[in-house]
PDB file of C-alpha atoms in Angstrom:
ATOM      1  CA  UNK A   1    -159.901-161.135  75.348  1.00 53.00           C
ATOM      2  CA  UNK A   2    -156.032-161.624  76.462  1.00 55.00           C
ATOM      3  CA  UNK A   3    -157.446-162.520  79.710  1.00 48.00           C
ATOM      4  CA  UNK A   4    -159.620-165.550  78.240  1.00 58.00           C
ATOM      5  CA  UNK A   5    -156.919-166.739  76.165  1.00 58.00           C
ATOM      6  CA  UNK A   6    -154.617-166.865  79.421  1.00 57.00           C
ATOM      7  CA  UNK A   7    -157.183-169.047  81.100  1.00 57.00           C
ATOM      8  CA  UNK A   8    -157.647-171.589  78.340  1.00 60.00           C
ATOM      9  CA  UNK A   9    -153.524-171.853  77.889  1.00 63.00           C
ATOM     10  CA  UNK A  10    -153.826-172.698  82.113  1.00 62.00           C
ATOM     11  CA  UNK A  11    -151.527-169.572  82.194  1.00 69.00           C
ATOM     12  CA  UNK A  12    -154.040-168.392  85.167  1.00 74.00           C
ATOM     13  CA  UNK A  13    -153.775-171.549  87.071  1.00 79.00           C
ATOM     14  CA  UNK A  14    -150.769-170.784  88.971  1.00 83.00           C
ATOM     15  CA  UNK A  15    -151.583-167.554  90.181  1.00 84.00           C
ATOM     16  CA  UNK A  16    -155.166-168.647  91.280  1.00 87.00           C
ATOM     17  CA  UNK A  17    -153.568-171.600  93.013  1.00 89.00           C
ATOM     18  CA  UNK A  18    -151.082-169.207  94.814  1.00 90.00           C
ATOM     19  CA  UNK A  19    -154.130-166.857  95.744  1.00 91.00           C
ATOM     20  CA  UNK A  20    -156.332-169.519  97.301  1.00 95.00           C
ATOM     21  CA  UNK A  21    -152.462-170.942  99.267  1.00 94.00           C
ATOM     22  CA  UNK A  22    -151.965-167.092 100.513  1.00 93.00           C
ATOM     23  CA  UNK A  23    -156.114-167.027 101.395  1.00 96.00           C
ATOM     24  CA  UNK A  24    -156.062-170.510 103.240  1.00 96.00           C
ATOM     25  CA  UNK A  25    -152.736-169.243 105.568  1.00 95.00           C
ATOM     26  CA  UNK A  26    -154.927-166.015 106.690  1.00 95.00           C
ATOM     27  CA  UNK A  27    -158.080-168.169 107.606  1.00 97.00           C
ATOM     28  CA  UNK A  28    -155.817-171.110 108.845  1.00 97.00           C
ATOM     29  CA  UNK A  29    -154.073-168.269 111.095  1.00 97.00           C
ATOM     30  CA  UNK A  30    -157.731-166.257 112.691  1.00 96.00           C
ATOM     31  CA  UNK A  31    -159.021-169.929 113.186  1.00 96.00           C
ATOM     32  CA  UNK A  32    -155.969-170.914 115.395  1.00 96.00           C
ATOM     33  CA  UNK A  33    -155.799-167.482 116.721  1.00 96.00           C
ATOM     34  CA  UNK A  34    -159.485-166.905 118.046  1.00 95.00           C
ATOM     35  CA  UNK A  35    -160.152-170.469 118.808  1.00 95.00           C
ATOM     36  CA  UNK A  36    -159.906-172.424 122.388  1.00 95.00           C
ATOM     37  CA  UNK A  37    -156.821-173.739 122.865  1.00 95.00           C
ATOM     38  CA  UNK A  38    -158.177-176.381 125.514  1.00 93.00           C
ATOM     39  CA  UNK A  39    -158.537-173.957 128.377  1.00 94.00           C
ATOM     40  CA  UNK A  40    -159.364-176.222 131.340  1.00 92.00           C
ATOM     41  CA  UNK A  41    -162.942-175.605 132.766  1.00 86.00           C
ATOM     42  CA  UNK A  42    -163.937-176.569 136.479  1.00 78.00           C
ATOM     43  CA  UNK A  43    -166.906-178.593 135.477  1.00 63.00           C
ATOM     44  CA  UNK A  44    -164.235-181.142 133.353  1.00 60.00           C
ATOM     45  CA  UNK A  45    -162.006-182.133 135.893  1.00 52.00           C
ATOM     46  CA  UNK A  46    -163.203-185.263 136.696  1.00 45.00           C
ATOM     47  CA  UNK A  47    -163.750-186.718 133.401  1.00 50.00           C
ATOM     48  CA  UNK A  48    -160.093-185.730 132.669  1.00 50.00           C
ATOM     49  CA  UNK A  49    -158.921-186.816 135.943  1.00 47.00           C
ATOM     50  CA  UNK A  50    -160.449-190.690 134.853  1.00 43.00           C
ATOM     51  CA  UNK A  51    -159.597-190.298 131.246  1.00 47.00           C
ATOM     52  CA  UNK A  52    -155.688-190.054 131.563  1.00 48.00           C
ATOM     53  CA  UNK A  53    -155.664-192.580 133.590  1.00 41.00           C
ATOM     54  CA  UNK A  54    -156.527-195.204 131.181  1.00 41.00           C
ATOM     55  CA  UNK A  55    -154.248-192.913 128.166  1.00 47.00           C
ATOM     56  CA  UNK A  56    -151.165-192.636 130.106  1.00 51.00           C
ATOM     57  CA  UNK A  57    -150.418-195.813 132.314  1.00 46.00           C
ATOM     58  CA  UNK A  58    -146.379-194.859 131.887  1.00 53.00           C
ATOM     59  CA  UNK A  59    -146.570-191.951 134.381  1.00 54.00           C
ATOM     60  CA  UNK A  60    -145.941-193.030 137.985  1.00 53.00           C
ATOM     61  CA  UNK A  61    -149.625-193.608 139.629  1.00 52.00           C
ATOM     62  CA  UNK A  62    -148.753-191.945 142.960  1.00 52.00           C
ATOM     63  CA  UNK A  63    -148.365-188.226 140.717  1.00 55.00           C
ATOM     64  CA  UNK A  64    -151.590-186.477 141.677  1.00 60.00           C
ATOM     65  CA  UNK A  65    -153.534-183.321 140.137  1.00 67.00           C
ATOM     66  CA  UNK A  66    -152.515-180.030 141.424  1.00 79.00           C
ATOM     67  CA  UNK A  67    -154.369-176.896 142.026  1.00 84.00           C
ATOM     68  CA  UNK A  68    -153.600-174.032 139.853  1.00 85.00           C
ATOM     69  CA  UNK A  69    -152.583-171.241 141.782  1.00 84.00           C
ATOM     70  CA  UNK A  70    -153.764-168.551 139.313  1.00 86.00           C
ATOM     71  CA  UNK A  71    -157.311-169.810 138.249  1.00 86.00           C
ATOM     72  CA  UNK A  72    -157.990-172.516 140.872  1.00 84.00           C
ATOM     73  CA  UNK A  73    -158.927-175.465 138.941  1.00 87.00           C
ATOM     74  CA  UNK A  74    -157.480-179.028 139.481  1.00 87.00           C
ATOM     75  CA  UNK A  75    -154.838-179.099 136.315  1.00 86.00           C
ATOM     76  CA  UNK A  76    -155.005-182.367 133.948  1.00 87.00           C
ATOM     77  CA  UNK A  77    -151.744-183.730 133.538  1.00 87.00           C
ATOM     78  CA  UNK A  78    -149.880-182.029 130.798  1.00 91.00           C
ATOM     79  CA  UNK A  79    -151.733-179.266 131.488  1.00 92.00           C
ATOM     80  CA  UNK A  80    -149.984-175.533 132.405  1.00 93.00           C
ATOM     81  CA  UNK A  81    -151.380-172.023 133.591  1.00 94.00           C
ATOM     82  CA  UNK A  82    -150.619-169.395 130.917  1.00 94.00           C
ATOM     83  CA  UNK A  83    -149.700-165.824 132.206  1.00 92.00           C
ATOM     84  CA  UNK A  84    -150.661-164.060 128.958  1.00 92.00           C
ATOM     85  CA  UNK A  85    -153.879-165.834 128.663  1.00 91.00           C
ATOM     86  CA  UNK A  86    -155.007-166.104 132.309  1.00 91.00           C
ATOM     87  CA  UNK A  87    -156.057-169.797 131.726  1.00 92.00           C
ATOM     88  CA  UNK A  88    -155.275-173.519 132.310  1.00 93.00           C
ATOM     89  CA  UNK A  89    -154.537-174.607 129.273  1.00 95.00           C
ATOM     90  CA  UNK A  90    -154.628-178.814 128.045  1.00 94.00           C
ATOM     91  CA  UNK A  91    -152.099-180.300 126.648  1.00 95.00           C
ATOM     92  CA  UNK A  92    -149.957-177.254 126.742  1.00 96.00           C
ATOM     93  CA  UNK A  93    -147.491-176.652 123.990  1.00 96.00           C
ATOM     94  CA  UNK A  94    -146.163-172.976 124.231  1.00 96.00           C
ATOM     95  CA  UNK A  95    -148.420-169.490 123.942  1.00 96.00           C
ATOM     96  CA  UNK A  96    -147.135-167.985 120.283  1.00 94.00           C
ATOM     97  CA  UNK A  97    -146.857-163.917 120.538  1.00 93.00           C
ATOM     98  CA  UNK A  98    -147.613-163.966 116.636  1.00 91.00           C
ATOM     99  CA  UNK A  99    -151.221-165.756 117.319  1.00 92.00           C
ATOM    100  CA  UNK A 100    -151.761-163.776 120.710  1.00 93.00           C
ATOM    101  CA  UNK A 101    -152.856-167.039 121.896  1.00 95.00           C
ATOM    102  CA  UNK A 102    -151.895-170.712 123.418  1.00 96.00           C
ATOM    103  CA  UNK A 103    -150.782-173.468 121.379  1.00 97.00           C
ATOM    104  CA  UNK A 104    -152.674-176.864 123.260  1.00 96.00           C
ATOM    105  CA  UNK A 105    -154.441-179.926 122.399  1.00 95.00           C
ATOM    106  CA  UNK A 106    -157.164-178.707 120.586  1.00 95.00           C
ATOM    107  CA  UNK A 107    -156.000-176.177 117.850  1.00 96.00           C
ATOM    108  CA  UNK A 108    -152.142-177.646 118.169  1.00 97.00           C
ATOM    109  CA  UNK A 109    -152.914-179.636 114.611  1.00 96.00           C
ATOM    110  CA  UNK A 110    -154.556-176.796 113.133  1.00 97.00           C
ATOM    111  CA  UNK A 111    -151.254-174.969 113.958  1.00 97.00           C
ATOM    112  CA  UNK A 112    -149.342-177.199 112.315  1.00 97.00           C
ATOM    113  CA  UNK A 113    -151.200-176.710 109.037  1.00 97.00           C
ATOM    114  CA  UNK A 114    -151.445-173.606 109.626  1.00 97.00           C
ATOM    115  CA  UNK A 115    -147.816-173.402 109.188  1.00 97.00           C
ATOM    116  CA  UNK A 116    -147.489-176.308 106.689  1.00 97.00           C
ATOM    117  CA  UNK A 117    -149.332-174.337 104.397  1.00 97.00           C
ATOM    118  CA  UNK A 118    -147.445-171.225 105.137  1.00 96.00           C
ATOM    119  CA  UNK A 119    -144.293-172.566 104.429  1.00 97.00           C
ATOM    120  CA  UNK A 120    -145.396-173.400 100.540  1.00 96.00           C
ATOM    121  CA  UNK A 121    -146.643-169.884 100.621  1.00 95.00           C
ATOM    122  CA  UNK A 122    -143.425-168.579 101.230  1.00 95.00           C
ATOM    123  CA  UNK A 123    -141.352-170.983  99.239  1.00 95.00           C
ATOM    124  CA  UNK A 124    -143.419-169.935  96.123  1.00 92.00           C
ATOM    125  CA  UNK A 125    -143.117-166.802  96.484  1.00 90.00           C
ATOM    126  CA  UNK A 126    -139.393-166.914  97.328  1.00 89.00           C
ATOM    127  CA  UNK A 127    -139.302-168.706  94.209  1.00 87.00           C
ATOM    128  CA  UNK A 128    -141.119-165.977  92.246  1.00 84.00           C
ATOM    129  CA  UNK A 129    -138.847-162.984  93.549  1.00 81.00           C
ATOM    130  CA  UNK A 130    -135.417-165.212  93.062  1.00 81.00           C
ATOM    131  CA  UNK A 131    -137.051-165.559  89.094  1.00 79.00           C
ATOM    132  CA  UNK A 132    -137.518-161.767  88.826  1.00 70.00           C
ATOM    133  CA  UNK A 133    -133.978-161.255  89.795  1.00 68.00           C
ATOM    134  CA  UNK A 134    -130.985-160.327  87.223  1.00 68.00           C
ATOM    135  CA  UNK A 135    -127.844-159.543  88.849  1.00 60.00           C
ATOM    136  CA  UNK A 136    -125.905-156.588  87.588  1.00 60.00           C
ATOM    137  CA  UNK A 137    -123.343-154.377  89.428  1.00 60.00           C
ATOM    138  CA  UNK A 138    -124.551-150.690  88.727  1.00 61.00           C
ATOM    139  CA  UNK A 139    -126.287-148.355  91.242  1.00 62.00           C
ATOM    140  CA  UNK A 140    -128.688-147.974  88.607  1.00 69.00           C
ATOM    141  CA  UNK A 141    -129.717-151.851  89.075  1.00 62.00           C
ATOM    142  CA  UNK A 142    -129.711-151.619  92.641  1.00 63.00           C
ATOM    143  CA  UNK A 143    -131.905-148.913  92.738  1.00 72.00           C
ATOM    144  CA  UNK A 144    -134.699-150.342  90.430  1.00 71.00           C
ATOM    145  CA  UNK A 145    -134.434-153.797  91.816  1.00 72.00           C
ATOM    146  CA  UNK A 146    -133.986-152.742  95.732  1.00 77.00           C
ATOM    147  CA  UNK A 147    -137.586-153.587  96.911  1.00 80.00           C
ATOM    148  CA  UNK A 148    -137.621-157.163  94.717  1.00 77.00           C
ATOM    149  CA  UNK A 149    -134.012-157.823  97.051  1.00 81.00           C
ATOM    150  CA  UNK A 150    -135.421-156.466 100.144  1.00 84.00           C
ATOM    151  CA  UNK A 151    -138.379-158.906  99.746  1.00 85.00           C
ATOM    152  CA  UNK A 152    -136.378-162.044  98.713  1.00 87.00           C
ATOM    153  CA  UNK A 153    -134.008-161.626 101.791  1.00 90.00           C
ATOM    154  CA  UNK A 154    -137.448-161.448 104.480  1.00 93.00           C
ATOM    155  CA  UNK A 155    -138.979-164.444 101.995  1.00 93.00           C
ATOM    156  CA  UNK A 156    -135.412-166.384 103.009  1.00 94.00           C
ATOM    157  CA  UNK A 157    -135.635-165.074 106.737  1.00 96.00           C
ATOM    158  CA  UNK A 158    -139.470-166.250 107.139  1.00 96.00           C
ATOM    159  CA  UNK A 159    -139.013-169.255 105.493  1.00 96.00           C
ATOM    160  CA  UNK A 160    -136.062-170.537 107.657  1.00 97.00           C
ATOM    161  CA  UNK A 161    -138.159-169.612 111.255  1.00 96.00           C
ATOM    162  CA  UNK A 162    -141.492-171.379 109.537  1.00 97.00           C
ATOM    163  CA  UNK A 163    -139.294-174.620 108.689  1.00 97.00           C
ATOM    164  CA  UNK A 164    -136.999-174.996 112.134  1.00 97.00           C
ATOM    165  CA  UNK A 165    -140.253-174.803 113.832  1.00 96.00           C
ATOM    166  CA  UNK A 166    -142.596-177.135 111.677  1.00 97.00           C
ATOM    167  CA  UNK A 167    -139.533-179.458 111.912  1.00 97.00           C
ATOM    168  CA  UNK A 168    -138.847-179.089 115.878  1.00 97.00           C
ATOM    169  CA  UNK A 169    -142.968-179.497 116.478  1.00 97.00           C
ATOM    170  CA  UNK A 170    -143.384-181.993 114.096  1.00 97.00           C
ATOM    171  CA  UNK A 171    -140.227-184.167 115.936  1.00 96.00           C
ATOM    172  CA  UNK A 172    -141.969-183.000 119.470  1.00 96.00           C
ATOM    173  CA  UNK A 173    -145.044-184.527 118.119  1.00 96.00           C
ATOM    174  CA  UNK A 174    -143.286-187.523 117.109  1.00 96.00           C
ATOM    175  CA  UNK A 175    -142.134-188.320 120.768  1.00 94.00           C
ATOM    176  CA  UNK A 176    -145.533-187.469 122.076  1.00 94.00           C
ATOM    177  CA  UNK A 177    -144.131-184.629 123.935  1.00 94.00           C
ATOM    178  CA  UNK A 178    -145.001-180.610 123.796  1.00 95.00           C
ATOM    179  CA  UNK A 179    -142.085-177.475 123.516  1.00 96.00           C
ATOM    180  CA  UNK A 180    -143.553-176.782 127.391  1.00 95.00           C
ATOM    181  CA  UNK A 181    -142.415-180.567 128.510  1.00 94.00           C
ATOM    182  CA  UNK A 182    -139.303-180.730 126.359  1.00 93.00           C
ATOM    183  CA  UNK A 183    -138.322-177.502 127.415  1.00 92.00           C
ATOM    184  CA  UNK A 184    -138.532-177.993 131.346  1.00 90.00           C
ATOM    185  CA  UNK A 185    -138.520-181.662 131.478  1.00 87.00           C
ATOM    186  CA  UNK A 186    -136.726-181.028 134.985  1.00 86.00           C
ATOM    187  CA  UNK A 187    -139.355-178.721 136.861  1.00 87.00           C
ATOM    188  CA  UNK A 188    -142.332-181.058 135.819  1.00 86.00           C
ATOM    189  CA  UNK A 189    -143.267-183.581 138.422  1.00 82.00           C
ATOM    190  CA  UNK A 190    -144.683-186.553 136.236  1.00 82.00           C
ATOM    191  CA  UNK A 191    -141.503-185.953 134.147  1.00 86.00           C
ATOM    192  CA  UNK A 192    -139.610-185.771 136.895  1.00 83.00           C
ATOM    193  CA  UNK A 193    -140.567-188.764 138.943  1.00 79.00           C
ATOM    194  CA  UNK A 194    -140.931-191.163 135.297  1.00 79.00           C
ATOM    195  CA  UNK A 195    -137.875-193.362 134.445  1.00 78.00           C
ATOM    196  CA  UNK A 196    -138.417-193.097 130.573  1.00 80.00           C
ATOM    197  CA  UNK A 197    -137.374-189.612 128.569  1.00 80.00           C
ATOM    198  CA  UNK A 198    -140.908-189.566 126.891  1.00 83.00           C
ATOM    199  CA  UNK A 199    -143.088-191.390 129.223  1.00 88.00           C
ATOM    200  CA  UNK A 200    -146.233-190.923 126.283  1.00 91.00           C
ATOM    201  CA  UNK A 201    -144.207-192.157 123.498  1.00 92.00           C
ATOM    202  CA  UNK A 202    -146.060-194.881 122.116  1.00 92.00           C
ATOM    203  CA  UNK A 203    -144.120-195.223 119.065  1.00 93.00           C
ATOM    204  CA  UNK A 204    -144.004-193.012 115.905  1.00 94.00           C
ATOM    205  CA  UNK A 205    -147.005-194.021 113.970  1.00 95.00           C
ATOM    206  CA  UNK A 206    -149.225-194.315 117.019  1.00 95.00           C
ATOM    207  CA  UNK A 207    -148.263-190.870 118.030  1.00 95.00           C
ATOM    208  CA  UNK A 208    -148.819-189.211 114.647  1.00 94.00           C
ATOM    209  CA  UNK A 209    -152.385-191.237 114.416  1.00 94.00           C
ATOM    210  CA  UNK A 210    -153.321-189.811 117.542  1.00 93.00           C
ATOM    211  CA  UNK A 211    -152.436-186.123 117.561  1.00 94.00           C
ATOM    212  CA  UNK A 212    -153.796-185.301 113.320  1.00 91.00           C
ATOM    213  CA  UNK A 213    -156.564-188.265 113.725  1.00 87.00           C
TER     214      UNK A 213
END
């Protein structure tokens, strides 16, 4: 058949691989969306409390754990209440409206793939409407071609939001710092009170080695 002689010429391989890309996105985006975030639970506060401070010596020792005034717990530092979720949230990043959830320390690398692999989605696909495009100027090519153009321009749209953000959290990450920290470095009292910018930074490498592994 036509369609077994496309598969031995590899003529299928694209499209498959472009499939399983656009399949990977949808599962990479329920697993960020319906997993925990790192909401902070009552019974972990004291491990946490003794954990950062062997992780974090840079932050001034006299900057103590508050109580949340929403949900009561004792907030880890770098942690932040979300209003949307109703939760203390570790390692806070920023709650995303698309995922209808909080972006924190334990699904923040998953969100980064998430929208690694997006981005090739949408680059391919960009790529496949610009290649079904032939400019002419008639009505008559406008109005068979109209949906292709309307779909290229959104591809171009989407794909500029997806990159500025992989490249502003991938830089964030970099620095060892979260959108929530970068974004009101002056209203957060270990920022605040700490002479250095980044007071996590421990240096490129180390920081990428310890957020993906």
């Amino acid at each position: 058949s036509d369609l077994q002689k496309q598969a031995e010429r590899g003529e299928l391989l694209q499209p498959l691989i472009f499939v399983l890309l656009g399949l990977c996105s949808v599962l990479l985006y329920l697993k960020v969306s319906l997993m925990d975030p790192g909401f902070v639970k009552p019974e972990e506060e004291a491990g946490k409390s003794e954990e950062q401070s062997i992780v974090i010596p840079q932050v001034p020792s006299d900057i103590k754990m508050r109580r949340c005034g929403y949900c009561l717990v004792k907030q880890p530092m770098r942690a932040k209440h979300c209003q949307e979720c109703q939760h203390c949230v570790r390692r806070y990043d920023h709650h995303c409206p698309w995922l209808e959830n909080c972006v924190g320390e334990k699904n923040h690398p998953l969100f980064i793939a998430y929208l690694s692999v997006q981005l090739v989605v949408l680059l391919w696909g960009g790529h496949v409407a610009w290649s079904g495009l032939y400019f002419e100027q008639s009505w008559d090519w406008l109005k068979h071609n109209i949906f292709l153009l309307v779909s290229f321009l959104l591809i171009v749209v989407f794909t500029t939001v997806v990159l500025l953000l992989l490249i502003s959290q991938l830089y964030l990450i970099s620095c060892n710092t979260t959108t929530w920290e970068f974004m009101s470095h002056h209203r957060i009292s270990y920022l605040r009170h700490s002479e250095l910018e980044h007071p996590f930074d421990q240096g490129v490498i180390l920081n990428l080695w310890r957020f993906f592994c």
